[in-house]
Amino acid sequence: MSETAAVGAHAHGAHAEHHELGFIRTYVFSTDHKMIGRQFLFMGLFMMILGGLLALLVRWQLAWPESEVPFTQWIPEPHMYAGHMDAAAYNSFFTMHATIMIFFVVMPILVGAFGNFLIPLMIGTRDMAFPLLNMLSFWIALFSGFIMLAGFCIPGETHAASGWTAYSPLAAVPAFTGVNAGQNLWCISLIVLGISSLMGSINYITTIINMRAPGMGFFRLPLTIWALFIVAILLLLALPVLTGALAMLLFDRMAGTSFFQPAGGGEPLLWQHLFWFFGHPEVYILILPAMGIASDILSVFSRKPIFGYRAMAFSMIGIAFLSWIVWGHHMFQSGMNPALGTTFMISTMVIAVPSAIKTFNWLGTLWGGNIIFSVPMLNALAFVSMFVIGGLSGIYMASTPVDIFIHDTYFIVAHIHYVVFGGSVFGIFAAVYFWFPKMFGRMMNETLGKIHFWPTFLAFNGTFFPMHILGIGGHMRRIYNPLQYDFLKPMQPINVFITVSALCLGVAQIPFVINFFWSLFAGKKATINPWNANTLEWDAPSPPPHGNFGEIPTVYRGPYEYSSPLVPEDFLPQSRKLAPEVSARASH
Amino acid sequence: MMSWLPENISTYGGQIDHLFYLIYYLTSVTFILVAGCMIAFLVMYRHSDGRRATYTHGNTTLEIIWTIVPALILIMLGFMSKARWEEIKSPAHMPPPDLYVRVTAKQFNWEIRYPGPDGKFDTDDDLQVDNDLHVPLNKVVRVILRSKDVIHSFFVPQMRLKQDAVPGRDIQVWFQATKAGQYEIPCAELCGFGHSGMKGALFVQTKDDYDQWVKEQWPAPAAAPAAAAAQAPVAEARG
């Protein structure tokens, strides 16, 4: 391993010395993993604004059905009708909200941005194994984003409107949704995105296996890298399944095949099996990087080693393995053989165990710490507490009889948002605040960060916790107008409360946007290691130059040696060599 | 919080609610413990200059305990759930029906079809109506679910009943209502632009009211469609 790293380092170093890169090669068509990471970050943050605004449109409709939505007069038909939306547009909005948030926000930021930026830096190498492939993965992802956004511009029809799950035959026959080109573009965009993800995951896996710095054994990897490594394997195996299913769906829509239509001998449940065989690992693709990031940040700001490092790594491996055999819990009410329901219930119950291990180990990390409430730490703590709620609510749907009632209700919406917003998005915020100094060489403002965090945390809970209550009341998801149902009318004040909270949640992001761009240009200059952290990226300058390290670091220990008795400081970087007699003391 | 659950009017709904409450209490206690510990640690171990954090990499005994305890709880929940699930969903465990009804979902209505006095579907005495499902109180009703176009989901919240209707399949579900009244039957699976508002009405009627309704639908001979049950008009079918 070390030889490979040395060869790679030499080759890359020579490459950097001999070629001064121009503007285009530095900032646009860059093969530098750090620039590609930043590009993914900007793409993801832009899409987050778009996806968030779509959510607000949906929420407005649910609170005040069919009333005029403020500031939307300019949106043309058939998306809006003079500030009003109809049911078809509503279906399109929530479909695109979910699609954008999952595929163009959380994945590009957690996996694309932080995966690209952090993997070479944290394992101690100069770049990804295949830099050109890496650049292509970003541009293909961006191209995919353009295709997806183009769906909003089809004259006379809305964007895709079959839900992000695209159940067939609804999604397979244009007449069933009234959407033709928009749904086709949705399929094509996700197929293209699958190609990008494949390139990225091959790169991640190859880099982590082959290019670790000398001394960087697998059990000295930071948990962020463990998470990204596992996610890359999941992506490599899961995305092609979706890509294949999407190709079949496109054939059904455009070429007259009947993979998913019983009229032609097809099977509607085949789509669900294929979709959720991808879709459930996808949930872990969205949450595992945030788990790794939160683990690292909790350790840094507790000034304590992570509690049970190996258990944390093995529980992520366990979650990844089990994620392949739980897809059927999305299909308990689908008409699938009930005997299979029991099987999937058991596997789903089992997957809760490694999640519980992780939670208790995070608590163990906090125990006895010297906890600093920095903004990254606040977001990491929010991640843990919100993930606990998201994880616990998962048990309700794992229990097959209880799932009969809560399936397809707002309870599910609450659950997925506690996992993907409370988990992944707080993970994103934690990561942005934590690694911003390394990415851009400047610190983000702590006060603005706290002004962003607290209202976000409160408004998040105000938005998504009451959805549990709606779900328990039987409130179906994906309905255009709750007031059409007598049994839902008493719950309408909750819908209004949720929407007001959601609007507050949207407003609460303004300090983040201001902080991000202000700090980018005028933030306090960051030192090499502003958080006194141990991992290798903090050995490189802020921001790291092309090639990252002057000399490839050697790794002497694991990443979580905080408050070690061996040194007077409360941190001990992985690359710091101790005097032989001190090291000898450590081994006794 | 519990008051938000709709009133249960089904014989097996109580068992679902029981499991729900059990999970509710277990998860609430877990959350309070975890959140309580977290808040306590955040207060107790907040940063102070000059103090050093405890240097430990873990505790194997603790980790074994907090792996085994959740695993045991989840195994227990799994066993409890399995028995209820089979009783409700498995055709082999369903009680013999007093009444068969065929419900065909379509964009955006429920077609309700009664077999009529001859007990057979698709004969001249069938009764087909859109959206109105009349059933007798305290009788076992077997519903054969179909779909004409896309996937819909037959949902009666008060009955704790939900099942997707899938084109190309006949899926059987059952219920036994314990309280007379009128209840809504929304569609719980996104089925197109008219999904919201695709709802039927379930009329659970006392014996007298139901008999009267049957008499109105089939004036002569006044044989209730409930009698059809003995003739089992459809084979057990589940795709």
PDB file of N, CA and C in Angstrom, chain A residues 27-28 30 32-48 103-117 128 133-145 193 195-201 203-204 428 432 439-440 516:
ATOM      1  N   TYR A  27     -10.444  26.140 -12.412  1.00  0.00           N
ATOM      2  CA  TYR A  27     -11.753  26.401 -11.790  1.00  0.00           C
ATOM      3  C   TYR A  27     -12.939  25.760 -12.504  1.00  0.00           C
ATOM      4  N   VAL A  28     -12.764  25.420 -13.775  1.00  0.00           N
ATOM      5  CA  VAL A  28     -13.924  24.883 -14.495  1.00  0.00           C
ATOM      6  C   VAL A  28     -13.715  23.386 -14.768  1.00  0.00           C
ATOM      7  N   SER A  30     -11.595  21.217 -13.905  1.00  0.00           N
ATOM      8  CA  SER A  30     -10.495  20.850 -13.020  1.00  0.00           C
ATOM      9  C   SER A  30     -10.487  19.342 -12.768  1.00  0.00           C
ATOM     10  N   ASP A  32      -8.634  18.425 -10.142  1.00  0.00           N
ATOM     11  CA  ASP A  32      -8.233  18.432  -8.732  1.00  0.00           C
ATOM     12  C   ASP A  32      -9.434  18.037  -7.868  1.00  0.00           C
ATOM     13  N   HIS A  33      -9.253  17.042  -7.046  1.00  0.00           N
ATOM     14  CA  HIS A  33     -10.387  16.535  -6.258  1.00  0.00           C
ATOM     15  C   HIS A  33     -11.016  17.615  -5.395  1.00  0.00           C
ATOM     16  N   LYS A  34     -10.215  18.598  -4.950  1.00  0.00           N
ATOM     17  CA  LYS A  34     -10.760  19.630  -4.052  1.00  0.00           C
ATOM     18  C   LYS A  34     -11.687  20.571  -4.818  1.00  0.00           C
ATOM     19  N   MET A  35     -11.262  20.926  -6.045  1.00  0.00           N
ATOM     20  CA  MET A  35     -12.125  21.805  -6.838  1.00  0.00           C
ATOM     21  C   MET A  35     -13.396  21.066  -7.234  1.00  0.00           C
ATOM     22  N   ILE A  36     -13.263  19.806  -7.566  1.00  0.00           N
ATOM     23  CA  ILE A  36     -14.463  19.026  -7.923  1.00  0.00           C
ATOM     24  C   ILE A  36     -15.397  18.942  -6.715  1.00  0.00           C
ATOM     25  N   GLY A  37     -14.820  18.781  -5.552  1.00  0.00           N
ATOM     26  CA  GLY A  37     -15.628  18.774  -4.329  1.00  0.00           C
ATOM     27  C   GLY A  37     -16.358  20.096  -4.158  1.00  0.00           C
ATOM     28  N   ARG A  38     -15.651  21.195  -4.376  1.00  0.00           N
ATOM     29  CA  ARG A  38     -16.300  22.509  -4.240  1.00  0.00           C
ATOM     30  C   ARG A  38     -17.397  22.672  -5.294  1.00  0.00           C
ATOM     31  N   GLN A  39     -17.135  22.189  -6.505  1.00  0.00           N
ATOM     32  CA  GLN A  39     -18.155  22.291  -7.562  1.00  0.00           C
ATOM     33  C   GLN A  39     -19.417  21.529  -7.171  1.00  0.00           C
ATOM     34  N   PHE A  40     -19.233  20.327  -6.640  1.00  0.00           N
ATOM     35  CA  PHE A  40     -20.398  19.559  -6.175  1.00  0.00           C
ATOM     36  C   PHE A  40     -21.122  20.307  -5.061  1.00  0.00           C
ATOM     37  N   LEU A  41     -20.359  20.965  -4.191  1.00  0.00           N
ATOM     38  CA  LEU A  41     -20.978  21.687  -3.076  1.00  0.00           C
ATOM     39  C   LEU A  41     -21.850  22.833  -3.594  1.00  0.00           C
ATOM     40  N   PHE A  42     -21.313  23.606  -4.525  1.00  0.00           N
ATOM     41  CA  PHE A  42     -22.104  24.728  -5.051  1.00  0.00           C
ATOM     42  C   PHE A  42     -23.345  24.227  -5.787  1.00  0.00           C
ATOM     43  N   MET A  43     -23.169  23.162  -6.542  1.00  0.00           N
ATOM     44  CA  MET A  43     -24.327  22.603  -7.252  1.00  0.00           C
ATOM     45  C   MET A  43     -25.397  22.161  -6.253  1.00  0.00           C
ATOM     46  N   GLY A  44     -24.963  21.459  -5.221  1.00  0.00           N
ATOM     47  CA  GLY A  44     -25.903  20.945  -4.221  1.00  0.00           C
ATOM     48  C   GLY A  44     -26.603  22.065  -3.469  1.00  0.00           C
ATOM     49  N   LEU A  45     -25.858  23.116  -3.102  1.00  0.00           N
ATOM     50  CA  LEU A  45     -26.474  24.202  -2.338  1.00  0.00           C
ATOM     51  C   LEU A  45     -27.476  24.973  -3.202  1.00  0.00           C
ATOM     52  N   PHE A  46     -27.148  25.143  -4.489  1.00  0.00           N
ATOM     53  CA  PHE A  46     -28.106  25.806  -5.388  1.00  0.00           C
ATOM     54  C   PHE A  46     -29.390  24.975  -5.476  1.00  0.00           C
ATOM     55  N   MET A  47     -29.216  23.671  -5.646  1.00  0.00           N
ATOM     56  CA  MET A  47     -30.395  22.806  -5.771  1.00  0.00           C
ATOM     57  C   MET A  47     -31.178  22.758  -4.456  1.00  0.00           C
ATOM     58  N   MET A  48     -30.476  22.928  -3.337  1.00  0.00           N
ATOM     59  CA  MET A  48     -31.172  22.911  -2.047  1.00  0.00           C
ATOM     60  C   MET A  48     -32.167  24.068  -1.961  1.00  0.00           C
ATOM     61  N   PHE A 103     -31.494  13.356  -4.924  1.00  0.00           N
ATOM     62  CA  PHE A 103     -30.482  13.076  -5.950  1.00  0.00           C
ATOM     63  C   PHE A 103     -29.581  14.276  -6.256  1.00  0.00           C
ATOM     64  N   PHE A 104     -30.065  15.478  -5.977  1.00  0.00           N
ATOM     65  CA  PHE A 104     -29.280  16.645  -6.390  1.00  0.00           C
ATOM     66  C   PHE A 104     -28.864  17.538  -5.224  1.00  0.00           C
ATOM     67  N   VAL A 105     -29.224  17.147  -4.015  1.00  0.00           N
ATOM     68  CA  VAL A 105     -28.759  17.918  -2.852  1.00  0.00           C
ATOM     69  C   VAL A 105     -27.943  17.014  -1.917  1.00  0.00           C
ATOM     70  N   VAL A 106     -28.611  16.050  -1.316  1.00  0.00           N
ATOM     71  CA  VAL A 106     -27.925  15.267  -0.284  1.00  0.00           C
ATOM     72  C   VAL A 106     -26.805  14.412  -0.889  1.00  0.00           C
ATOM     73  N   MET A 107     -27.101  13.712  -1.965  1.00  0.00           N
ATOM     74  CA  MET A 107     -26.043  12.887  -2.581  1.00  0.00           C
ATOM     75  C   MET A 107     -24.886  13.735  -3.110  1.00  0.00           C
ATOM     76  N   PRO A 108     -25.138  14.771  -3.893  1.00  0.00           N
ATOM     77  CA  PRO A 108     -24.000  15.560  -4.388  1.00  0.00           C
ATOM     78  C   PRO A 108     -23.191  16.220  -3.282  1.00  0.00           C
ATOM     79  N   ILE A 109     -23.848  16.645  -2.201  1.00  0.00           N
ATOM     80  CA  ILE A 109     -23.075  17.334  -1.164  1.00  0.00           C
ATOM     81  C   ILE A 109     -22.340  16.326  -0.287  1.00  0.00           C
ATOM     82  N   LEU A 110     -23.088  15.379   0.287  1.00  0.00           N
ATOM     83  CA  LEU A 110     -22.421  14.470   1.232  1.00  0.00           C
ATOM     84  C   LEU A 110     -21.435  13.545   0.533  1.00  0.00           C
ATOM     85  N   VAL A 111     -21.850  13.000  -0.603  1.00  0.00           N
ATOM     86  CA  VAL A 111     -20.973  12.050  -1.286  1.00  0.00           C
ATOM     87  C   VAL A 111     -20.077  12.777  -2.285  1.00  0.00           C
ATOM     88  N   GLY A 112     -20.677  13.613  -3.140  1.00  0.00           N
ATOM     89  CA  GLY A 112     -19.890  14.282  -4.182  1.00  0.00           C
ATOM     90  C   GLY A 112     -18.932  15.320  -3.623  1.00  0.00           C
ATOM     91  N   ALA A 113     -19.457  16.249  -2.830  1.00  0.00           N
ATOM     92  CA  ALA A 113     -18.610  17.354  -2.353  1.00  0.00           C
ATOM     93  C   ALA A 113     -17.638  16.863  -1.280  1.00  0.00           C
ATOM     94  N   PHE A 114     -18.173  16.319  -0.202  1.00  0.00           N
ATOM     95  CA  PHE A 114     -17.277  15.961   0.901  1.00  0.00           C
ATOM     96  C   PHE A 114     -16.497  14.678   0.605  1.00  0.00           C
ATOM     97  N   GLY A 115     -17.072  13.766  -0.185  1.00  0.00           N
ATOM     98  CA  GLY A 115     -16.311  12.590  -0.597  1.00  0.00           C
ATOM     99  C   GLY A 115     -15.093  13.003  -1.399  1.00  0.00           C
ATOM    100  N   ASN A 116     -15.320  13.822  -2.397  1.00  0.00           N
ATOM    101  CA  ASN A 116     -14.207  14.257  -3.233  1.00  0.00           C
ATOM    102  C   ASN A 116     -13.196  15.076  -2.462  1.00  0.00           C
ATOM    103  N   PHE A 117     -13.700  16.000  -1.674  1.00  0.00           N
ATOM    104  CA  PHE A 117     -12.769  16.887  -0.971  1.00  0.00           C
ATOM    105  C   PHE A 117     -11.972  16.124   0.089  1.00  0.00           C
ATOM    106  N   MET A 128      -7.467  11.806  -6.305  1.00  0.00           N
ATOM    107  CA  MET A 128      -8.171  10.553  -6.528  1.00  0.00           C
ATOM    108  C   MET A 128      -7.359   9.664  -7.475  1.00  0.00           C
ATOM    109  N   LEU A 133     -11.581  10.879 -14.613  1.00  0.00           N
ATOM    110  CA  LEU A 133     -12.886  10.248 -14.386  1.00  0.00           C
ATOM    111  C   LEU A 133     -13.668  11.047 -13.336  1.00  0.00           C
ATOM    112  N   ASN A 134     -12.925  11.568 -12.378  1.00  0.00           N
ATOM    113  CA  ASN A 134     -13.537  12.359 -11.325  1.00  0.00           C
ATOM    114  C   ASN A 134     -14.173  13.626 -11.900  1.00  0.00           C
ATOM    115  N   MET A 135     -13.406  14.300 -12.763  1.00  0.00           N
ATOM    116  CA  MET A 135     -13.941  15.511 -13.401  1.00  0.00           C
ATOM    117  C   MET A 135     -15.186  15.160 -14.215  1.00  0.00           C
ATOM    118  N   LEU A 136     -15.091  14.066 -14.949  1.00  0.00           N
ATOM    119  CA  LEU A 136     -16.244  13.658 -15.760  1.00  0.00           C
ATOM    120  C   LEU A 136     -17.459  13.384 -14.887  1.00  0.00           C
ATOM    121  N   SER A 137     -17.226  12.792 -13.720  1.00  0.00           N
ATOM    122  CA  SER A 137     -18.368  12.466 -12.850  1.00  0.00           C
ATOM    123  C   SER A 137     -19.098  13.738 -12.448  1.00  0.00           C
ATOM    124  N   PHE A 138     -18.348  14.833 -12.200  1.00  0.00           N
ATOM    125  CA  PHE A 138     -19.040  16.081 -11.865  1.00  0.00           C
ATOM    126  C   PHE A 138     -19.802  16.618 -13.061  1.00  0.00           C
ATOM    127  N   TRP A 139     -19.152  16.668 -14.221  1.00  0.00           N
ATOM    128  CA  TRP A 139     -19.824  17.295 -15.371  1.00  0.00           C
ATOM    129  C   TRP A 139     -21.019  16.489 -15.828  1.00  0.00           C
ATOM    130  N   ILE A 140     -20.930  15.181 -15.673  1.00  0.00           N
ATOM    131  CA  ILE A 140     -22.093  14.359 -16.031  1.00  0.00           C
ATOM    132  C   ILE A 140     -23.218  14.592 -15.018  1.00  0.00           C
ATOM    133  N   ALA A 141     -22.847  14.756 -13.742  1.00  0.00           N
ATOM    134  CA  ALA A 141     -23.876  15.046 -12.731  1.00  0.00           C
ATOM    135  C   ALA A 141     -24.538  16.391 -13.025  1.00  0.00           C
ATOM    136  N   LEU A 142     -23.730  17.362 -13.407  1.00  0.00           N
ATOM    137  CA  LEU A 142     -24.286  18.686 -13.719  1.00  0.00           C
ATOM    138  C   LEU A 142     -25.199  18.597 -14.939  1.00  0.00           C
ATOM    139  N   PHE A 143     -24.750  17.842 -15.933  1.00  0.00           N
ATOM    140  CA  PHE A 143     -25.555  17.636 -17.138  1.00  0.00           C
ATOM    141  C   PHE A 143     -26.889  16.988 -16.759  1.00  0.00           C
ATOM    142  N   SER A 144     -26.805  16.016 -15.863  1.00  0.00           N
ATOM    143  CA  SER A 144     -28.019  15.359 -15.388  1.00  0.00           C
ATOM    144  C   SER A 144     -28.950  16.373 -14.715  1.00  0.00           C
ATOM    145  N   GLY A 145     -28.344  17.288 -13.946  1.00  0.00           N
ATOM    146  CA  GLY A 145     -29.139  18.340 -13.295  1.00  0.00           C
ATOM    147  C   GLY A 145     -29.835  19.228 -14.315  1.00  0.00           C
ATOM    148  N   LEU A 193     -27.428  10.446 -14.147  1.00  0.00           N
ATOM    149  CA  LEU A 193     -26.851  10.614 -12.810  1.00  0.00           C
ATOM    150  C   LEU A 193     -26.260   9.296 -12.301  1.00  0.00           C
ATOM    151  N   ILE A 195     -24.789   7.114 -14.093  1.00  0.00           N
ATOM    152  CA  ILE A 195     -23.462   6.957 -14.720  1.00  0.00           C
ATOM    153  C   ILE A 195     -22.431   7.765 -13.931  1.00  0.00           C
ATOM    154  N   SER A 196     -22.817   8.977 -13.557  1.00  0.00           N
ATOM    155  CA  SER A 196     -21.910   9.828 -12.774  1.00  0.00           C
ATOM    156  C   SER A 196     -21.561   9.170 -11.438  1.00  0.00           C
ATOM    157  N   SER A 197     -22.577   8.646 -10.766  1.00  0.00           N
ATOM    158  CA  SER A 197     -22.339   8.024  -9.461  1.00  0.00           C
ATOM    159  C   SER A 197     -21.431   6.814  -9.586  1.00  0.00           C
ATOM    160  N   LEU A 198     -21.618   6.075 -10.676  1.00  0.00           N
ATOM    161  CA  LEU A 198     -20.779   4.899 -10.905  1.00  0.00           C
ATOM    162  C   LEU A 198     -19.313   5.310 -11.022  1.00  0.00           C
ATOM    163  N   MET A 199     -19.077   6.375 -11.779  1.00  0.00           N
ATOM    164  CA  MET A 199     -17.698   6.866 -11.930  1.00  0.00           C
ATOM    165  C   MET A 199     -17.132   7.277 -10.579  1.00  0.00           C
ATOM    166  N   GLY A 200     -17.937   8.004  -9.824  1.00  0.00           N
ATOM    167  CA  GLY A 200     -17.478   8.473  -8.517  1.00  0.00           C
ATOM    168  C   GLY A 200     -17.171   7.315  -7.594  1.00  0.00           C
ATOM    169  N   SER A 201     -18.062   6.330  -7.567  1.00  0.00           N
ATOM    170  CA  SER A 201     -17.868   5.251  -6.594  1.00  0.00           C
ATOM    171  C   SER A 201     -16.657   4.395  -6.946  1.00  0.00           C
ATOM    172  N   ASN A 203     -14.015   5.446  -8.346  1.00  0.00           N
ATOM    173  CA  ASN A 203     -12.890   6.288  -7.934  1.00  0.00           C
ATOM    174  C   ASN A 203     -12.649   6.228  -6.424  1.00  0.00           C
ATOM    175  N   TYR A 204     -13.730   6.347  -5.673  1.00  0.00           N
ATOM    176  CA  TYR A 204     -13.611   6.354  -4.206  1.00  0.00           C
ATOM    177  C   TYR A 204     -13.026   5.028  -3.717  1.00  0.00           C
ATOM    178  N   ILE A 428     -24.855  17.754   6.747  1.00  0.00           N
ATOM    179  CA  ILE A 428     -24.293  18.671   5.743  1.00  0.00           C
ATOM    180  C   ILE A 428     -23.874  19.979   6.413  1.00  0.00           C
ATOM    181  N   VAL A 432     -20.169  21.455   6.528  1.00  0.00           N
ATOM    182  CA  VAL A 432     -19.817  22.739   5.901  1.00  0.00           C
ATOM    183  C   VAL A 432     -19.111  23.633   6.915  1.00  0.00           C
ATOM    184  N   MET A 439     -11.649  24.076   3.161  1.00  0.00           N
ATOM    185  CA  MET A 439     -12.067  24.174   1.756  1.00  0.00           C
ATOM    186  C   MET A 439     -11.729  25.534   1.155  1.00  0.00           C
ATOM    187  N   PHE A 440     -11.936  26.592   1.951  1.00  0.00           N
ATOM    188  CA  PHE A 440     -11.832  27.934   1.383  1.00  0.00           C
ATOM    189  C   PHE A 440     -10.795  28.810   2.080  1.00  0.00           C
ATOM    190  N   PHE A 516     -22.194  31.989   4.498  1.00  0.00           N
ATOM    191  CA  PHE A 516     -21.392  31.221   3.547  1.00  0.00           C
ATOM    192  C   PHE A 516     -20.670  32.165   2.584  1.00  0.00           C
TER     193      PHE A 516
END
